[in-house]
PDB file of C-alpha atoms in Angstrom:
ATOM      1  CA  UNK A  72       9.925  60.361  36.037  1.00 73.00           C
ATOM      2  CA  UNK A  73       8.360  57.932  33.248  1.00 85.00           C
ATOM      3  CA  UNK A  74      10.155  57.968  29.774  1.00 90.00           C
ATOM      4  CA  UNK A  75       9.369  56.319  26.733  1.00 94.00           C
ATOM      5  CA  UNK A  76      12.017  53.625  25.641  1.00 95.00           C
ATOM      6  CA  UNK A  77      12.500  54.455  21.379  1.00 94.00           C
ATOM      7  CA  UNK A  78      13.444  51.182  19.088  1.00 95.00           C
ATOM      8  CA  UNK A  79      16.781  51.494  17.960  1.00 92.00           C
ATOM      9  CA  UNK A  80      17.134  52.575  14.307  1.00 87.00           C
ATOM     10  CA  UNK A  81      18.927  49.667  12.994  1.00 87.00           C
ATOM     11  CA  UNK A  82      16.841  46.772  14.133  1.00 91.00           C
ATOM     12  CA  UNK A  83      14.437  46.912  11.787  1.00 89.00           C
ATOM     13  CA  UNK A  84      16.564  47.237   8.982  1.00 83.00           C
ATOM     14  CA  UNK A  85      16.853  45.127   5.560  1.00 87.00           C
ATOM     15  CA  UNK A  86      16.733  41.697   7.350  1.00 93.00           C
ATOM     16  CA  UNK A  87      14.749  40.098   9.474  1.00 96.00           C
ATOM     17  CA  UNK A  88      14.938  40.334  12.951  1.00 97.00           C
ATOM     18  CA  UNK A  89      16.805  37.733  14.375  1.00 96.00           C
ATOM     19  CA  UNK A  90      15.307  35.976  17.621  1.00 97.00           C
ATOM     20  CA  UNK A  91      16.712  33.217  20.021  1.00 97.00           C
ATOM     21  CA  UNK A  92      14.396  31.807  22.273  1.00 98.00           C
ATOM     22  CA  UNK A  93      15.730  30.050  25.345  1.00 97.00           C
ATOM     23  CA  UNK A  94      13.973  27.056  26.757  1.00 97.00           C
ATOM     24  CA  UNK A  95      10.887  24.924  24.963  1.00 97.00           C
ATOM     25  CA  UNK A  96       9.263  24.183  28.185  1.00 95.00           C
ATOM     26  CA  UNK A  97       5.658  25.692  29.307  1.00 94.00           C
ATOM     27  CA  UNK A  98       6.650  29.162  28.295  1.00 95.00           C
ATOM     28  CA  UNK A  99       9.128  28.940  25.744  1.00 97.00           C
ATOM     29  CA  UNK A 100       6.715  26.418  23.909  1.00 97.00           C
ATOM     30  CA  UNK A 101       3.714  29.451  24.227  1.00 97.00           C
ATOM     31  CA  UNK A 102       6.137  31.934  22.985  1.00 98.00           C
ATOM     32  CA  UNK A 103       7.439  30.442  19.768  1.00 98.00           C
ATOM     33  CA  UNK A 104       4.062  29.162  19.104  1.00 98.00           C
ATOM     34  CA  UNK A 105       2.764  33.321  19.204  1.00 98.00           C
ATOM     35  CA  UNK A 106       5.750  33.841  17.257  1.00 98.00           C
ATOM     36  CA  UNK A 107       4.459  33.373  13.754  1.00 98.00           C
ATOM     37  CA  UNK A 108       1.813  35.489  14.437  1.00 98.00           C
ATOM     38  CA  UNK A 109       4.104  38.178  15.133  1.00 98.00           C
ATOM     39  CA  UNK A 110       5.577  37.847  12.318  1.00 98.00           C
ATOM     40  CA  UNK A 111       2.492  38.075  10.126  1.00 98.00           C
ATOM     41  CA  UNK A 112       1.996  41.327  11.698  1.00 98.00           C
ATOM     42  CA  UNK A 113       5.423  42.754  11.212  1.00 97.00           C
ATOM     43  CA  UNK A 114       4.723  41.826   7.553  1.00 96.00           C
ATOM     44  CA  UNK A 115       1.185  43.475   7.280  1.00 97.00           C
ATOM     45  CA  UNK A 116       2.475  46.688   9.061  1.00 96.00           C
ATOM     46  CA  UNK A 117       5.651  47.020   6.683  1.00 95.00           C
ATOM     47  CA  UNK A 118       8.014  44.980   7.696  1.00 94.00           C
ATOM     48  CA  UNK A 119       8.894  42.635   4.779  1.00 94.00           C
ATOM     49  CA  UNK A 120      11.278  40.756   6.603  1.00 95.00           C
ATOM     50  CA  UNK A 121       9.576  40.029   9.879  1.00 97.00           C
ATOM     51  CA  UNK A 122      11.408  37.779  12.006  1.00 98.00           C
ATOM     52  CA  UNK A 123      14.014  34.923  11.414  1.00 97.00           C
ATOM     53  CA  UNK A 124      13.510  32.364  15.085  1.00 98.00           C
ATOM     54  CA  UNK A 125      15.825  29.990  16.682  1.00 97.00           C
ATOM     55  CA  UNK A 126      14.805  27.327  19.568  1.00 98.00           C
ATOM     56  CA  UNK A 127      17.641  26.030  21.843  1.00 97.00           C
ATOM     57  CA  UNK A 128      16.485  23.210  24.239  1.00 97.00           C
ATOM     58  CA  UNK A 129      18.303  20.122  25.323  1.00 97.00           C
ATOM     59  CA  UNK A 130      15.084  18.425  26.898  1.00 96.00           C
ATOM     60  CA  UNK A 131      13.261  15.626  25.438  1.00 97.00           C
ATOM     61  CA  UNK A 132       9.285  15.178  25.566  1.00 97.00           C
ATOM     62  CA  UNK A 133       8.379  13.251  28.746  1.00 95.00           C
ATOM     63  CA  UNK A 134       4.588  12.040  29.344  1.00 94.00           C
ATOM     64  CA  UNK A 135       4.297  15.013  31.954  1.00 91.00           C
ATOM     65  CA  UNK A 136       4.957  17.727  29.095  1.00 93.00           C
ATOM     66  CA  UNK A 137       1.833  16.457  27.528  1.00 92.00           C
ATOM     67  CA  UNK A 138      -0.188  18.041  30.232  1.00 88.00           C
ATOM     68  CA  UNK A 139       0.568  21.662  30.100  1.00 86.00           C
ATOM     69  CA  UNK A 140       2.537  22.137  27.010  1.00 92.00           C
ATOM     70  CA  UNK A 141       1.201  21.527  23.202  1.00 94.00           C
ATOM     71  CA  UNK A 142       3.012  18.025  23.181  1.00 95.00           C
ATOM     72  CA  UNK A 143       1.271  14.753  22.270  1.00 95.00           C
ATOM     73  CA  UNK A 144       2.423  11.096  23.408  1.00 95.00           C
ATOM     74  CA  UNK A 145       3.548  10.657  20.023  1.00 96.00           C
ATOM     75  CA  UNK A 146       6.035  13.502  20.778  1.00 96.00           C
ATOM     76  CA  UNK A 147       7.510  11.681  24.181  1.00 97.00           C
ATOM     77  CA  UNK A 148      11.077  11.180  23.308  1.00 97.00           C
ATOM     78  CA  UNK A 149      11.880  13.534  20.954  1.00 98.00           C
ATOM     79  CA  UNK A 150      13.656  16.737  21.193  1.00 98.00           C
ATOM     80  CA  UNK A 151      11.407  19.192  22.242  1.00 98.00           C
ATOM     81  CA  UNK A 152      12.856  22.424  20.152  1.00 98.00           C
ATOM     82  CA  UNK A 153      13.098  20.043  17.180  1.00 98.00           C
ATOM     83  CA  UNK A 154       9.138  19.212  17.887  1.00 98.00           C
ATOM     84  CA  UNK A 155       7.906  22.674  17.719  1.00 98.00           C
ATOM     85  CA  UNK A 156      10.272  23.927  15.073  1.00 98.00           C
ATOM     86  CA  UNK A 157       9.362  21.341  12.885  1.00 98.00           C
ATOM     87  CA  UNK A 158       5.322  21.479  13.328  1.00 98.00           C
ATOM     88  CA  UNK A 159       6.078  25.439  12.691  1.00 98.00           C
ATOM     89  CA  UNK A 160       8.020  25.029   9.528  1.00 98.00           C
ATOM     90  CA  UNK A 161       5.206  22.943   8.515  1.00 98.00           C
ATOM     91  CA  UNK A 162       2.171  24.930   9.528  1.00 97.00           C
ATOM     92  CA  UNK A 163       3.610  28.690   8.286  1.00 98.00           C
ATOM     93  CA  UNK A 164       6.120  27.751   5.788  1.00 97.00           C
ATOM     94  CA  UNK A 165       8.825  29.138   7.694  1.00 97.00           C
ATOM     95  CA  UNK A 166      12.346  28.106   7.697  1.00 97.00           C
ATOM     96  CA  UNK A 167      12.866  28.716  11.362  1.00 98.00           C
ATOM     97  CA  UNK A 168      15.913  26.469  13.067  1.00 97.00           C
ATOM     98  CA  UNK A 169      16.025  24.370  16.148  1.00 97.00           C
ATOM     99  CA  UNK A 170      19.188  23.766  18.271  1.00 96.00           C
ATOM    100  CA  UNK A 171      19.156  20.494  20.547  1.00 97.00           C
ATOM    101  CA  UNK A 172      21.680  22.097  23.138  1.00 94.00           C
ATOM    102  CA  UNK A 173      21.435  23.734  26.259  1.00 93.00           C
ATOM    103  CA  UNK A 174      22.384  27.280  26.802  1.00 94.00           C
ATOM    104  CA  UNK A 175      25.941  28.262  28.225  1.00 90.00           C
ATOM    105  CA  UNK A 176      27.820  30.899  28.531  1.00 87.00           C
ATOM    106  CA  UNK A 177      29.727  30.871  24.821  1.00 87.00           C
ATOM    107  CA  UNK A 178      26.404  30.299  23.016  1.00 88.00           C
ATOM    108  CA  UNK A 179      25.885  33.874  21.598  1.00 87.00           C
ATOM    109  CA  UNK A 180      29.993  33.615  20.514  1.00 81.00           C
ATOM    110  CA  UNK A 181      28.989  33.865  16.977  1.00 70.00           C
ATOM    111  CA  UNK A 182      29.304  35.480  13.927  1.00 61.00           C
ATOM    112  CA  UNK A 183      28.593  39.203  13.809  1.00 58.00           C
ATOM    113  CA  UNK A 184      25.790  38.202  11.328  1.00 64.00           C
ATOM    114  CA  UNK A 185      24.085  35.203  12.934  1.00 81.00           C
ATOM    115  CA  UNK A 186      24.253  37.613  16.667  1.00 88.00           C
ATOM    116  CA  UNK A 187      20.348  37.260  17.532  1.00 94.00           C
ATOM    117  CA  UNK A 188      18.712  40.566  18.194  1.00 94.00           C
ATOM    118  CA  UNK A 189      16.311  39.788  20.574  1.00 97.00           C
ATOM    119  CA  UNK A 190      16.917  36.641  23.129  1.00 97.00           C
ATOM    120  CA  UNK A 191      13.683  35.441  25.051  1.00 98.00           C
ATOM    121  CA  UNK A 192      15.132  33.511  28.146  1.00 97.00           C
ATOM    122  CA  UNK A 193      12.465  30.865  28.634  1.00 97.00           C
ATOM    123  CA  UNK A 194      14.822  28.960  31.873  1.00 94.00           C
ATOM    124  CA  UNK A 195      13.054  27.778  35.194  1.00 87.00           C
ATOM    125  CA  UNK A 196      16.367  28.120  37.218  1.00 90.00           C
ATOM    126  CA  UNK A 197      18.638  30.625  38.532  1.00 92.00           C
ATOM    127  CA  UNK A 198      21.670  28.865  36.861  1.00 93.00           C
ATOM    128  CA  UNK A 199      19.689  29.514  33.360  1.00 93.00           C
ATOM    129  CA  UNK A 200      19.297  33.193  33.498  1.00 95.00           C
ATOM    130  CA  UNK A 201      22.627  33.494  35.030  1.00 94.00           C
ATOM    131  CA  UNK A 202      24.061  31.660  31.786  1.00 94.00           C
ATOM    132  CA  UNK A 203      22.097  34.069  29.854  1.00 94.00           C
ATOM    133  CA  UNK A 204      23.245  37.154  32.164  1.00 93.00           C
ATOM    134  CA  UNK A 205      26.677  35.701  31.480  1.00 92.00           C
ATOM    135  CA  UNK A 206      27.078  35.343  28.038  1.00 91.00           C
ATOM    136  CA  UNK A 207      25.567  38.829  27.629  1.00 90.00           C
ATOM    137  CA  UNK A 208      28.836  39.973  29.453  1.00 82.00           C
ATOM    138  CA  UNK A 209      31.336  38.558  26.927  1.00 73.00           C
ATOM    139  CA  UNK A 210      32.971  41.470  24.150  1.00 55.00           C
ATOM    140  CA  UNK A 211      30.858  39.395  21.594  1.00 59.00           C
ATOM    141  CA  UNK A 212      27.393  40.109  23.464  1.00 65.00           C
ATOM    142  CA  UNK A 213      25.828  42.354  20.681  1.00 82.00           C
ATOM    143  CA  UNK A 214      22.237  41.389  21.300  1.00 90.00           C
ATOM    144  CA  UNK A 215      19.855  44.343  21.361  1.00 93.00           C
ATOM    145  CA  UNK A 216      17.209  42.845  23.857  1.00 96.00           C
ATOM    146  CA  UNK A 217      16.846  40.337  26.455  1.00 97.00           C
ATOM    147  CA  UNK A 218      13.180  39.395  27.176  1.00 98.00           C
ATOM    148  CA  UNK A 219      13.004  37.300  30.785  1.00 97.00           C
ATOM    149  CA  UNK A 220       9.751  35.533  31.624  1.00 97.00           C
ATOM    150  CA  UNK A 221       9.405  33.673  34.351  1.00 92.00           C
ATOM    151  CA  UNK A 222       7.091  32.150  36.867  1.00 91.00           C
ATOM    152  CA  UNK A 223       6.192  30.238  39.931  1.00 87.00           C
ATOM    153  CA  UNK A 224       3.368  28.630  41.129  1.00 82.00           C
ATOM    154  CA  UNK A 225       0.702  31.167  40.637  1.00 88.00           C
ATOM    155  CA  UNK A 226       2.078  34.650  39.491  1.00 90.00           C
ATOM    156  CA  UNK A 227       5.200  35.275  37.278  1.00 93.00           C
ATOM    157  CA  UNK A 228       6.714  38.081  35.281  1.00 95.00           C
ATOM    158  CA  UNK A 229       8.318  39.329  31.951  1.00 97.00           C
ATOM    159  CA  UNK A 230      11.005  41.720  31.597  1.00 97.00           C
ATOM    160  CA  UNK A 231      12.580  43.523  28.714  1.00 98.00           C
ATOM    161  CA  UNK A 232      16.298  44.843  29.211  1.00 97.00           C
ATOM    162  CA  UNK A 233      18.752  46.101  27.024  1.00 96.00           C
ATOM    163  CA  UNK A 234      22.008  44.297  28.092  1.00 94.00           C
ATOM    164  CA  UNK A 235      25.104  47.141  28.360  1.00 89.00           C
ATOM    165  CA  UNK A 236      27.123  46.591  25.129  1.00 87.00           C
ATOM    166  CA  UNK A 237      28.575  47.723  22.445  1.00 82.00           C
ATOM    167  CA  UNK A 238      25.281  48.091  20.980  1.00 85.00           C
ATOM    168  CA  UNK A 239      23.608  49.622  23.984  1.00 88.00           C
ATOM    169  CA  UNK A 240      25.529  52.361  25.402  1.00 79.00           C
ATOM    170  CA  UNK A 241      25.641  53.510  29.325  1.00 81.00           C
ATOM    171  CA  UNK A 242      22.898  55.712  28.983  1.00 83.00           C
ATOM    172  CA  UNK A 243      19.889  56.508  31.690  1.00 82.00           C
ATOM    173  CA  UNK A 244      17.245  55.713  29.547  1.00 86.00           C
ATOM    174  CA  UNK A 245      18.871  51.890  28.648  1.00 93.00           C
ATOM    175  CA  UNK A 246      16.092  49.777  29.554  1.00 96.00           C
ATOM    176  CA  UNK A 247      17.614  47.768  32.650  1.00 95.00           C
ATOM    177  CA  UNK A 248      17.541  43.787  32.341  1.00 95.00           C
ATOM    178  CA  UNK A 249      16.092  41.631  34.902  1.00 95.00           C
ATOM    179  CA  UNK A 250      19.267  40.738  36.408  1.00 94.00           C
ATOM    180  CA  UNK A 251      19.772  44.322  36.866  1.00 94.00           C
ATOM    181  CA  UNK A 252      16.157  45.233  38.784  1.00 94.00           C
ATOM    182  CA  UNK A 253      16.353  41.582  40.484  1.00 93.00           C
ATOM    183  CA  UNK A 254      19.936  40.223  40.940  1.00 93.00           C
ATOM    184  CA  UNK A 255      18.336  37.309  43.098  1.00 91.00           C
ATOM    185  CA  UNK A 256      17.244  35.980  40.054  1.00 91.00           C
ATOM    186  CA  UNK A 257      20.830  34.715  39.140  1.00 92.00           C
ATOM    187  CA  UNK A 258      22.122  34.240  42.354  1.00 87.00           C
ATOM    188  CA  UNK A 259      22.799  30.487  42.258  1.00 81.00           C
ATOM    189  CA  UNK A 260      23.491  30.146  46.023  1.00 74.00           C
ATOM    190  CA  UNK A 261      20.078  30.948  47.205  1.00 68.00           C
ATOM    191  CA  UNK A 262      19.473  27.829  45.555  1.00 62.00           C
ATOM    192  CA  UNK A 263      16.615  26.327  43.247  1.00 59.00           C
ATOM    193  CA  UNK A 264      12.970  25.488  43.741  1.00 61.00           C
ATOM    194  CA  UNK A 265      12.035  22.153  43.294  1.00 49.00           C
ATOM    195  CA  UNK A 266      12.679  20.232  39.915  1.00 44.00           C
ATOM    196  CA  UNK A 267       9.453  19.704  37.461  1.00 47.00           C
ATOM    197  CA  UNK A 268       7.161  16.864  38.631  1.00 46.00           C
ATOM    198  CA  UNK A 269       7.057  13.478  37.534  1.00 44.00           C
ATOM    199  CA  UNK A 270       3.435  13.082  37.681  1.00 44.00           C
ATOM    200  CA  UNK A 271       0.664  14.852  35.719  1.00 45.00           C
ATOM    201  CA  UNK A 272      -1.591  15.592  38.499  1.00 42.00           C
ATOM    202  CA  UNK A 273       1.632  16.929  41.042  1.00 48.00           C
ATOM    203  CA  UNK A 274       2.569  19.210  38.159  1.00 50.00           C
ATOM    204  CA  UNK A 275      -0.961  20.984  38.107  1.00 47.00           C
ATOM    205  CA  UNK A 276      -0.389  21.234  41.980  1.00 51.00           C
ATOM    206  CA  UNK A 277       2.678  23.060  41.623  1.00 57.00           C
ATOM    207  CA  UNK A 278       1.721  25.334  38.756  1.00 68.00           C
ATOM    208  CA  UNK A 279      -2.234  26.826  38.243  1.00 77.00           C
ATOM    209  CA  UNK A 280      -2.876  26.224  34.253  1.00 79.00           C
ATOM    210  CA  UNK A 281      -2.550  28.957  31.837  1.00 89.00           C
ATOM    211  CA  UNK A 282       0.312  30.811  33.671  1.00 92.00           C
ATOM    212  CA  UNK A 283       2.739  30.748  30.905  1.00 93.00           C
ATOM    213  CA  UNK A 284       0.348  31.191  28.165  1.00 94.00           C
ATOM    214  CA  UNK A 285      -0.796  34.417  30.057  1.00 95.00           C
ATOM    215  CA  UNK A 286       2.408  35.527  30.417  1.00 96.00           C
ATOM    216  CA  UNK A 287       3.554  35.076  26.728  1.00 97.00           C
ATOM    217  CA  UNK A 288       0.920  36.155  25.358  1.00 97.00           C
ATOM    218  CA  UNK A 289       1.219  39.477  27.681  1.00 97.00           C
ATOM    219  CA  UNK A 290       4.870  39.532  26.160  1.00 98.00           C
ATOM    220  CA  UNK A 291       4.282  39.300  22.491  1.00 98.00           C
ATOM    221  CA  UNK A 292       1.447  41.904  22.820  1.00 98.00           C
ATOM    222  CA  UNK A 293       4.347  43.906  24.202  1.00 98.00           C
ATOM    223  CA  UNK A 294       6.951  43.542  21.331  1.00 98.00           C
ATOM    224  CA  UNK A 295       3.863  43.982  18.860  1.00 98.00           C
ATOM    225  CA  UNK A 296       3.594  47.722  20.024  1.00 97.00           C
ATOM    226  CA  UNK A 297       7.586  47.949  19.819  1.00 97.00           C
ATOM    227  CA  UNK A 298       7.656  46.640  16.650  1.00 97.00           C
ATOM    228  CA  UNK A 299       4.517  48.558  15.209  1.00 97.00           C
ATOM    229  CA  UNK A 300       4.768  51.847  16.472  1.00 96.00           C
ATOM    230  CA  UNK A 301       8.691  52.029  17.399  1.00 96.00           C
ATOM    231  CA  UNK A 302       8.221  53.009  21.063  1.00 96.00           C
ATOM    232  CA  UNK A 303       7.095  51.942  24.684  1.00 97.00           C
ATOM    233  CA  UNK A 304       6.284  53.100  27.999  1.00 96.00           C
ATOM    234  CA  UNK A 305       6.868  49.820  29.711  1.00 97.00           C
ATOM    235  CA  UNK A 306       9.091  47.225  29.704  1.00 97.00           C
ATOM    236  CA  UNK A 307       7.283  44.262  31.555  1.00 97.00           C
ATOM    237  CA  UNK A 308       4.816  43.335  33.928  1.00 97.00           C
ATOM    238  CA  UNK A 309       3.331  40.654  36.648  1.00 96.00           C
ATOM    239  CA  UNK A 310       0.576  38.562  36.723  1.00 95.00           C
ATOM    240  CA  UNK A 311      -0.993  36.644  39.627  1.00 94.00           C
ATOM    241  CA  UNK A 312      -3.386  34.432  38.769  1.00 90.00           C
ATOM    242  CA  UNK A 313      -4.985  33.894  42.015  1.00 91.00           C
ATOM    243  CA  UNK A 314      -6.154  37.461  42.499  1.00 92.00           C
ATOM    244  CA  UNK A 315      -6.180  38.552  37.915  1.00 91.00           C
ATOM    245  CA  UNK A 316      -3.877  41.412  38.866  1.00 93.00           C
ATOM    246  CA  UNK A 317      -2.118  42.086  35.783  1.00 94.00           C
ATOM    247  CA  UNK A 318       0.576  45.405  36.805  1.00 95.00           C
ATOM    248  CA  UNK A 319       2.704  46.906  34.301  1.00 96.00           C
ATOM    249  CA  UNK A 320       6.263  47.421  34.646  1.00 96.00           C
ATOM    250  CA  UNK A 321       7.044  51.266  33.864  1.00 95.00           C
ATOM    251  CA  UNK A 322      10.160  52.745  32.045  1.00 96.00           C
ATOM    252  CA  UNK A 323      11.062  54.759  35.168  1.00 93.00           C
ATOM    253  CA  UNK A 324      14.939  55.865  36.481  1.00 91.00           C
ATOM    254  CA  UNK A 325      13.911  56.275  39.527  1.00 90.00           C
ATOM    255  CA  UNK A 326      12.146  53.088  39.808  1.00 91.00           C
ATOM    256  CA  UNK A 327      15.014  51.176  38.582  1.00 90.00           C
ATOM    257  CA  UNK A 328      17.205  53.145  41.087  1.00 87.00           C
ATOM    258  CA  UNK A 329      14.897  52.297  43.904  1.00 87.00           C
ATOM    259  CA  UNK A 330      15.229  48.324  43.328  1.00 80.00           C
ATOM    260  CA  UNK A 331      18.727  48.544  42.882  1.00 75.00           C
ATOM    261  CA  UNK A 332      19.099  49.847  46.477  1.00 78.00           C
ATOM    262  CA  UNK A 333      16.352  47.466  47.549  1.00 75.00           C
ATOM    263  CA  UNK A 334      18.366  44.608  45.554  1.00 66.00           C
ATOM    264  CA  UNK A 335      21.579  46.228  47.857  1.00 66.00           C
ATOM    265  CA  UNK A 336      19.966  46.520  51.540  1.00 63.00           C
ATOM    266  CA  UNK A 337      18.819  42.457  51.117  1.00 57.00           C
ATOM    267  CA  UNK A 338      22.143  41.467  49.751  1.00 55.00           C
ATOM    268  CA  UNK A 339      24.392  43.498  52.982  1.00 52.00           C
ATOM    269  CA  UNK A 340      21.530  41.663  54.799  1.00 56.00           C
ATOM    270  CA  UNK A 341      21.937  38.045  53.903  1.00 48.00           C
ATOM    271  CA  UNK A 342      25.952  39.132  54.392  1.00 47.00           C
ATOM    272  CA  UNK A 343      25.684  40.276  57.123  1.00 52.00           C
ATOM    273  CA  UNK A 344      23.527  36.858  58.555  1.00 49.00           C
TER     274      UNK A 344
END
């Protein structure tokens, strides 16, 4: 049976919401791009506050970058968080921060105050999101959401989760993360697909254009209706470009249940092999 997921009270309290997004590559750099216009809508709909962003990549601009993400050569070599932070801070008059690290397991070991409210994992790899998985496990993990997108050559996906803590209780209608409906996701044995290309014209081989700027976009039109009218009746979706099938991602027990025991039967499978 379908339910509709509620905002919790508190998140939209007298501060702004506090986002960390995860990775600056092709769809991290879409998504904190959108961001400020997210923001402006928050503001117009009530929200004085509207959101308070933080970028965490370790990766510098290569040449490559400047072919699917909003990088110039005059970018190559610089941090690539620092980049788009910057030409933000410039553009909206924000005072959003950028963090020149990767992400580990220990990075959301903060203050209760500074504890981001939202996380968008951004990561190509299975070690990434199992980082993020990870540090959502540790007694500090008070984060309200987790928002995964990710893709592949031609489709991808975005999921929004509530990770089990202190600030989401065991409850049915939690909103299950992505490492909950797709444990494959962060299992780092099965290995990793192939590492970004080198060359402008491989790297449009290996990934159709306009993939992760569907896929944020689809994302941010999907917190907008959280944020603006407090509720939801799905909490991601797919995309394949190949055939424009867009499918939505209901808030359904018994669809979560059903890909748990799906996620189950592979895993005694690939045991059992």
């Amino acid at each position: 049976m379908r339910i509709e997921h509620l905002i919790p009270s508190d998140l939209l309290g007298r501060r702004p919401v506090r986002v960390l997004v995860v990775g600056a590559g092709g769809s991290g750099s879409a998504v904190v791009m959108g961001l400020p216009y997210l923001d402006q809508a928050m503001r117009a709909w009530g929200h004085a506050y509207g959101l308070d962003v933080t970028l965490m990549d370790a990766d510098v601009v290569s040449e490559t970058n400047c072919v699917r993400q909003p990088f110039s050569l005059s970018d190559v070599g610089l941090n690539k968080a620092t980049v788009l932070i910057n030409r933000i801070n410039l553009f909206w008059g924000t005072s959003w921060s950028a963090l020149p690290h990767f992400f580990h397991e220990r990075s959301l070991d903060r203050s209760y105050d500074r504890v981001p409210d939202l996380v968008i994992g951004c990561v190509d790899t299975r070690a990434g999101r199992r980082a993020i998985d990870s540090a959502f496990q540790r007694a500090l993990g008070l984060c309200c959401y987790w928002l995964d997108l990710g893709n592949n050559s031609a489709s991808g996906q975005y999921v929004l989760g509530q990770p089990q803590n202190q600030r989401n209780r065991r409850k049915a209608e939690r909103l299950r993360t992505v490492s909950e409906l797709f444990p494959e996701i962060i299992d780092t044995d099965a290995g990793e697909s192939p590492l970004p290309s080198c060359s402008a014209i491989e790297a449009l081989d290996r990934q159709e254009p306009f993939i992760n700027q569907t896929l944020a976009s689809s994302a941010l039109a999907m917190l907008a209706q959280l944020f603006r009218y407090g509720s939801l009746t799905y909490h991601g979706g797919f995309f394949n470009a190949r055939t424009g099938q867009m499918s939505a991602l209901p808030i359904d027990p018994a669809l979560w249940k059903r890909a748990r025991r799906r996620a189950g039967a592979a895993a005694r499978q690939l045991t059992a092999t």
